[in-house]
Each structure stands twice: as C-alpha cells, then as structure tokens.
C-alpha cells in the first residue's frame, strides 16, 4: 500500500492509498493470502481477532469478479478429521459480481448484502441484474452461486451484451 500504519498496542494495521506528487491516487493496498487476492482503497486488519474491514474491495473468485463498497473479512481455522486449513469468509455490502473484469462492469448482479466463502460459494441477499449501471426491474429475493469449477446445472452467466437495430439490446450466451 502507499500508506501503512501498524499499532502494536491494539494489534491493528491500516493500509490505504495516498495522493502522489501530481495529485493522483497511488499505492492501492493489495492483500494476498494463499489463493486469495484482494485490492482495495483502504484496509483495516486486527491480528488478534483475525478480522478485517475493507473499503472499495475488488477480488476474483473462480470466474467471478466481485466489487464491494464495504467488506468484512473473517478468517477461521477449520479442522476436519484428516486436515486443517484456514477458511476466509467475506461479508459484502452494496456489492456487484460479474464475469466482466472491468473496474466498472458493463453488467452484473448487484445485491445489498453477500456472503462469500472463498473458493466455495456466494450467497446473496436481495439482488437484481444491472446492465450498464442501470438496474433491471427483476428482483431476486436471494441467490446462491457455487464457485467450484465442476460440471453442474444452473445459471450460465452472460459473456457480454449485444445490440441489434431490429431487436434492441440483449445478453450474449446466457442460459441454464
């Protein structure tokens, strides 16, 4: 990050962008943990509780790009019979997820709240499809999207959108 403050008394680290000499925002904080990679405007992490708050987060989960305004990250140790690992869970507010990799996606599903279990599943609260920044008046009360790359049935996310003078705007390669 461009600016980092670590307070050893409270076990809190804060990382954020800064303004460079020509007045541009520089030094976006990046957090990497195993296969997880987060980029944000500001991060706050407590080493003792293993919880963090991230503002303006952008991350990739399998083939989905997630962007949230405020995200809480919780790491927990999971022990099964034969293995133990750390599981990262993200709680997003006012987030959008899409297959479009642009900073402001052309399309996606915008939800008021989401829970993302890293490399497993995205569970979203009230959501609606957004195309070109404009919400479509179809509201989903909830949505569940698996993140594992296995063959299964379900919604095939659109790979783009198209325009035809005769038919108007449409989604490209969307289905079940």
PDB file of C-alpha atoms in Angstrom:
ATOM      1  CA  UNK A   1       0.000   0.000   0.000  1.00  0.00           C
ATOM      2  CA  UNK A   2       1.034   3.590  -0.373  1.00  0.00           C
ATOM      3  CA  UNK A   3       0.461   4.348   3.326  1.00  0.00           C
ATOM      4  CA  UNK A   4       0.573   1.812   6.185  1.00  0.00           C
ATOM      5  CA  UNK A   5       0.194   2.312   9.951  1.00  0.00           C
ATOM      6  CA  UNK A   6       0.728  -0.573  12.390  1.00  0.00           C
ATOM      7  CA  UNK A   7      -0.314  -0.107  16.042  1.00  0.00           C
ATOM      8  CA  UNK A   8       1.292  -2.906  18.061  1.00  0.00           C
ATOM      9  CA  UNK A   9      -0.600  -1.943  21.245  1.00  0.00           C
ATOM     10  CA  UNK A  10      -4.015  -2.576  19.672  1.00  0.00           C
ATOM     11  CA  UNK A  11      -2.832  -5.213  17.111  1.00  0.00           C
ATOM     12  CA  UNK A  12      -4.356  -3.211  14.246  1.00  0.00           C
ATOM     13  CA  UNK A  13      -2.850  -2.421  10.859  1.00  0.00           C
ATOM     14  CA  UNK A  14      -4.347   0.154   8.486  1.00  0.00           C
ATOM     15  CA  UNK A  15      -3.312   0.367   4.836  1.00  0.00           C
ATOM     16  CA  UNK A  16      -4.662   2.870   2.338  1.00  0.00           C
ATOM     17  CA  UNK A  17      -3.979   4.809  -0.818  1.00  0.00           C
ATOM     18  CA  UNK A  18      -2.216   8.153  -0.826  1.00  0.00           C
ATOM     19  CA  UNK A  19      -2.056  11.186  -3.100  1.00  0.00           C
ATOM     20  CA  UNK A  20       1.205  11.349  -5.080  1.00  0.00           C
ATOM     21  CA  UNK A  21       3.163  14.457  -6.111  1.00  0.00           C
ATOM     22  CA  UNK A  22       0.977  15.107  -9.183  1.00  0.00           C
ATOM     23  CA  UNK A  23      -2.298  14.762  -7.261  1.00  0.00           C
ATOM     24  CA  UNK A  24      -3.219  11.248  -8.409  1.00  0.00           C
ATOM     25  CA  UNK A  25      -4.333   8.402  -6.125  1.00  0.00           C
ATOM     26  CA  UNK A  26      -1.488   5.888  -5.854  1.00  0.00           C
ATOM     27  CA  UNK A  27      -0.464   2.823  -3.877  1.00  0.00           C
ATOM     28  CA  UNK A  28      -3.694   0.789  -3.683  1.00  0.00           C
ATOM     29  CA  UNK A  29      -3.428  -1.775  -0.867  1.00  0.00           C
ATOM     30  CA  UNK A  30      -3.179  -5.393  -2.027  1.00  0.00           C
ATOM     31  CA  UNK A  31      -3.690  -8.347   0.310  1.00  0.00           C
ATOM     32  CA  UNK A  32      -2.662 -11.874  -0.695  1.00  0.00           C
ATOM     33  CA  UNK A  33      -3.354 -14.982   1.371  1.00  0.00           C
ATOM     34  CA  UNK A  34      -2.817 -18.285  -0.425  1.00  0.00           C
ATOM     35  CA  UNK A  35      -5.117 -18.257  -3.463  1.00  0.00           C
ATOM     36  CA  UNK A  36      -6.967 -15.140  -2.228  1.00  0.00           C
ATOM     37  CA  UNK A  37      -6.038 -11.758  -3.669  1.00  0.00           C
ATOM     38  CA  UNK A  38      -7.795  -8.517  -2.633  1.00  0.00           C
ATOM     39  CA  UNK A  39      -7.259  -4.996  -3.925  1.00  0.00           C
ATOM     40  CA  UNK A  40      -8.936  -2.098  -2.105  1.00  0.00           C
ATOM     41  CA  UNK A  41      -8.928   1.612  -1.322  1.00  0.00           C
ATOM     42  CA  UNK A  42      -8.478   1.083   2.436  1.00  0.00           C
ATOM     43  CA  UNK A  43      -7.896  -1.969   4.653  1.00  0.00           C
ATOM     44  CA  UNK A  44      -8.037  -2.343   8.425  1.00  0.00           C
ATOM     45  CA  UNK A  45      -6.983  -5.666   9.983  1.00  0.00           C
ATOM     46  CA  UNK A  46      -6.886  -6.877  13.592  1.00  0.00           C
ATOM     47  CA  UNK A  47      -4.153  -9.512  14.054  1.00  0.00           C
ATOM     48  CA  UNK A  48      -5.576 -10.742  17.352  1.00  0.00           C
ATOM     49  CA  UNK A  49      -9.177 -11.383  16.228  1.00  0.00           C
ATOM     50  CA  UNK A  50      -8.184 -12.177  12.599  1.00  0.00           C
ATOM     51  CA  UNK A  51     -10.937  -9.869  11.323  1.00  0.00           C
ATOM     52  CA  UNK A  52     -10.633  -7.056   8.848  1.00  0.00           C
ATOM     53  CA  UNK A  53     -12.637  -4.281   7.226  1.00  0.00           C
ATOM     54  CA  UNK A  54     -12.004  -3.425   3.604  1.00  0.00           C
ATOM     55  CA  UNK A  55     -13.415  -0.431   1.743  1.00  0.00           C
ATOM     56  CA  UNK A  56     -13.725  -0.410  -2.050  1.00  0.00           C
ATOM     57  CA  UNK A  57     -12.655  -4.045  -2.464  1.00  0.00           C
ATOM     58  CA  UNK A  58     -12.111  -5.836  -5.766  1.00  0.00           C
ATOM     59  CA  UNK A  59     -11.368  -9.561  -5.885  1.00  0.00           C
ATOM     60  CA  UNK A  60     -11.713 -12.600  -8.128  1.00  0.00           C
ATOM     61  CA  UNK A  61     -13.381 -15.839  -7.052  1.00  0.00           C
ATOM     62  CA  UNK A  62     -13.141 -18.615  -9.666  1.00  0.00           C
ATOM     63  CA  UNK A  63     -14.541 -16.883 -12.768  1.00  0.00           C
ATOM     64  CA  UNK A  64     -16.466 -14.126 -10.943  1.00  0.00           C
ATOM     65  CA  UNK A  65     -15.230 -10.594 -10.292  1.00  0.00           C
ATOM     66  CA  UNK A  66     -16.539  -9.157  -7.012  1.00  0.00           C
ATOM     67  CA  UNK A  67     -16.608  -5.467  -6.095  1.00  0.00           C
ATOM     68  CA  UNK A  68     -17.979  -4.214  -2.792  1.00  0.00           C
ATOM     69  CA  UNK A  69     -18.163  -0.857  -1.050  1.00  0.00           C
ATOM     70  CA  UNK A  70     -17.640  -2.246   2.467  1.00  0.00           C
ATOM     71  CA  UNK A  71     -16.417  -5.764   3.212  1.00  0.00           C
ATOM     72  CA  UNK A  72     -15.754  -7.603   6.452  1.00  0.00           C
ATOM     73  CA  UNK A  73     -13.193 -10.402   6.196  1.00  0.00           C
ATOM     74  CA  UNK A  74     -13.224 -13.179   8.784  1.00  0.00           C
ATOM     75  CA  UNK A  75     -10.583 -15.912   8.852  1.00  0.00           C
ATOM     76  CA  UNK A  76     -11.253 -19.030  10.834  1.00  0.00           C
ATOM     77  CA  UNK A  77      -9.325 -22.230  11.365  1.00  0.00           C
ATOM     78  CA  UNK A  78     -11.248 -25.335  10.299  1.00  0.00           C
ATOM     79  CA  UNK A  79     -10.160 -28.775  11.493  1.00  0.00           C
ATOM     80  CA  UNK A  80     -11.582 -31.917   9.933  1.00  0.00           C
ATOM     81  CA  UNK A  81     -10.588 -35.474  10.711  1.00  0.00           C
ATOM     82  CA  UNK A  82      -7.539 -35.533   8.451  1.00  0.00           C
ATOM     83  CA  UNK A  83      -6.876 -31.892   7.536  1.00  0.00           C
ATOM     84  CA  UNK A  84      -6.854 -28.425   8.980  1.00  0.00           C
ATOM     85  CA  UNK A  85      -6.978 -25.208   6.978  1.00  0.00           C
ATOM     86  CA  UNK A  86      -7.881 -21.544   7.222  1.00  0.00           C
ATOM     87  CA  UNK A  87     -11.190 -20.525   5.661  1.00  0.00           C
ATOM     88  CA  UNK A  88     -11.768 -16.920   4.568  1.00  0.00           C
ATOM     89  CA  UNK A  89     -15.317 -15.556   4.625  1.00  0.00           C
ATOM     90  CA  UNK A  90     -16.249 -12.192   3.125  1.00  0.00           C
ATOM     91  CA  UNK A  91     -19.367 -10.267   4.104  1.00  0.00           C
ATOM     92  CA  UNK A  92     -20.073  -7.605   1.440  1.00  0.00           C
ATOM     93  CA  UNK A  93     -22.382  -4.597   1.475  1.00  0.00           C
ATOM     94  CA  UNK A  94     -23.709  -2.995  -1.730  1.00  0.00           C
ATOM     95  CA  UNK A  95     -21.652  -5.328  -3.898  1.00  0.00           C
ATOM     96  CA  UNK A  96     -21.767  -6.390  -7.539  1.00  0.00           C
ATOM     97  CA  UNK A  97     -20.451  -9.609  -9.011  1.00  0.00           C
ATOM     98  CA  UNK A  98     -19.970 -10.230 -12.684  1.00  0.00           C
ATOM     99  CA  UNK A  99     -17.968 -12.116 -15.286  1.00  0.00           C
ATOM    100  CA  UNK A 100     -16.901  -8.705 -16.685  1.00  0.00           C
ATOM    101  CA  UNK A 101     -13.380  -7.874 -15.494  1.00  0.00           C
ATOM    102  CA  UNK A 102     -13.573  -4.069 -15.882  1.00  0.00           C
ATOM    103  CA  UNK A 103     -13.369  -1.753 -12.821  1.00  0.00           C
ATOM    104  CA  UNK A 104     -16.975  -0.666 -13.527  1.00  0.00           C
ATOM    105  CA  UNK A 105     -18.583  -3.807 -15.039  1.00  0.00           C
ATOM    106  CA  UNK A 106     -20.965  -3.464 -18.003  1.00  0.00           C
ATOM    107  CA  UNK A 107     -23.321  -5.954 -16.335  1.00  0.00           C
ATOM    108  CA  UNK A 108     -23.599  -7.924 -13.127  1.00  0.00           C
ATOM    109  CA  UNK A 109     -25.775  -8.849 -10.195  1.00  0.00           C
ATOM    110  CA  UNK A 110     -25.985  -6.079  -7.592  1.00  0.00           C
ATOM    111  CA  UNK A 111     -27.013  -7.081  -4.086  1.00  0.00           C
ATOM    112  CA  UNK A 112     -27.466  -5.275  -0.808  1.00  0.00           C
ATOM    113  CA  UNK A 113     -25.515  -7.953   1.048  1.00  0.00           C
ATOM    114  CA  UNK A 114     -23.449 -11.031   0.196  1.00  0.00           C
ATOM    115  CA  UNK A 115     -21.590 -13.774   1.981  1.00  0.00           C
ATOM    116  CA  UNK A 116     -18.656 -15.256   0.081  1.00  0.00           C
ATOM    117  CA  UNK A 117     -16.981 -18.406   1.339  1.00  0.00           C
ATOM    118  CA  UNK A 118     -13.701 -18.356  -0.566  1.00  0.00           C
ATOM    119  CA  UNK A 119     -13.475 -20.892  -3.409  1.00  0.00           C
ATOM    120  CA  UNK A 120     -16.824 -22.435  -2.379  1.00  0.00           C
ATOM    121  CA  UNK A 121     -19.998 -20.352  -2.709  1.00  0.00           C
ATOM    122  CA  UNK A 122     -21.520 -16.859  -2.973  1.00  0.00           C
ATOM    123  CA  UNK A 123     -24.818 -16.339  -1.127  1.00  0.00           C
ATOM    124  CA  UNK A 124     -26.545 -13.044  -1.941  1.00  0.00           C
ATOM    125  CA  UNK A 125     -29.489 -11.311  -0.316  1.00  0.00           C
ATOM    126  CA  UNK A 126     -31.977  -9.210  -2.278  1.00  0.00           C
ATOM    127  CA  UNK A 127     -30.418  -8.719  -5.735  1.00  0.00           C
ATOM    128  CA  UNK A 128     -31.153  -7.530  -9.226  1.00  0.00           C
ATOM    129  CA  UNK A 129     -29.461  -7.623 -12.594  1.00  0.00           C
ATOM    130  CA  UNK A 130     -27.671  -4.427 -13.565  1.00  0.00           C
ATOM    131  CA  UNK A 131     -26.754  -3.640 -17.178  1.00  0.00           C
ATOM    132  CA  UNK A 132     -24.679  -0.578 -17.994  1.00  0.00           C
ATOM    133  CA  UNK A 133     -25.162   0.762 -14.465  1.00  0.00           C
ATOM    134  CA  UNK A 134     -28.962   0.613 -14.824  1.00  0.00           C
ATOM    135  CA  UNK A 135     -30.866  -1.863 -12.606  1.00  0.00           C
ATOM    136  CA  UNK A 136     -33.293  -4.189 -14.380  1.00  0.00           C
ATOM    137  CA  UNK A 137     -36.663  -4.300 -12.573  1.00  0.00           C
ATOM    138  CA  UNK A 138     -36.379  -8.017 -11.829  1.00  0.00           C
ATOM    139  CA  UNK A 139     -35.558  -8.642  -8.171  1.00  0.00           C
ATOM    140  CA  UNK A 140     -34.228 -11.926  -6.804  1.00  0.00           C
ATOM    141  CA  UNK A 141     -35.027 -12.419  -3.084  1.00  0.00           C
ATOM    142  CA  UNK A 142     -31.789 -14.402  -2.725  1.00  0.00           C
ATOM    143  CA  UNK A 143     -29.209 -16.141  -4.910  1.00  0.00           C
ATOM    144  CA  UNK A 144     -26.656 -18.927  -4.436  1.00  0.00           C
ATOM    145  CA  UNK A 145     -23.720 -19.255  -6.838  1.00  0.00           C
ATOM    146  CA  UNK A 146     -21.208 -22.086  -6.479  1.00  0.00           C
ATOM    147  CA  UNK A 147     -17.576 -21.108  -7.095  1.00  0.00           C
ATOM    148  CA  UNK A 148     -16.112 -24.561  -7.694  1.00  0.00           C
ATOM    149  CA  UNK A 149     -15.168 -25.489 -11.239  1.00  0.00           C
ATOM    150  CA  UNK A 150     -17.248 -28.658 -11.506  1.00  0.00           C
ATOM    151  CA  UNK A 151     -19.758 -29.673 -14.105  1.00  0.00           C
ATOM    152  CA  UNK A 152     -23.282 -28.980 -12.857  1.00  0.00           C
ATOM    153  CA  UNK A 153     -26.595 -27.434 -13.798  1.00  0.00           C
ATOM    154  CA  UNK A 154     -27.530 -23.839 -13.116  1.00  0.00           C
ATOM    155  CA  UNK A 155     -27.438 -20.320 -14.459  1.00  0.00           C
ATOM    156  CA  UNK A 156     -24.869 -19.633 -17.193  1.00  0.00           C
ATOM    157  CA  UNK A 157     -23.710 -16.047 -16.697  1.00  0.00           C
ATOM    158  CA  UNK A 158     -23.825 -13.819 -19.766  1.00  0.00           C
ATOM    159  CA  UNK A 159     -20.485 -13.391 -21.523  1.00  0.00           C
ATOM    160  CA  UNK A 160     -21.414  -9.979 -22.903  1.00  0.00           C
ATOM    161  CA  UNK A 161     -24.226  -7.965 -24.344  1.00  0.00           C
ATOM    162  CA  UNK A 162     -25.169  -7.109 -27.888  1.00  0.00           C
ATOM    163  CA  UNK A 163     -27.240  -4.618 -29.809  1.00  0.00           C
ATOM    164  CA  UNK A 164     -29.361  -5.236 -32.870  1.00  0.00           C
ATOM    165  CA  UNK A 165     -31.224  -2.411 -34.671  1.00  0.00           C
ATOM    166  CA  UNK A 166     -34.210  -4.733 -35.157  1.00  0.00           C
ATOM    167  CA  UNK A 167     -34.305  -6.377 -31.712  1.00  0.00           C
ATOM    168  CA  UNK A 168     -32.568  -3.868 -29.398  1.00  0.00           C
ATOM    169  CA  UNK A 169     -30.243  -4.752 -26.530  1.00  0.00           C
ATOM    170  CA  UNK A 170     -29.724  -8.342 -25.424  1.00  0.00           C
ATOM    171  CA  UNK A 171     -27.455 -10.617 -23.418  1.00  0.00           C
ATOM    172  CA  UNK A 172     -24.954 -12.843 -25.177  1.00  0.00           C
ATOM    173  CA  UNK A 173     -24.555 -16.528 -24.214  1.00  0.00           C
ATOM    174  CA  UNK A 174     -26.810 -16.658 -21.167  1.00  0.00           C
ATOM    175  CA  UNK A 175     -28.833 -19.706 -20.202  1.00  0.00           C
ATOM    176  CA  UNK A 176     -29.455 -22.564 -17.804  1.00  0.00           C
TER     177      UNK A 176
END
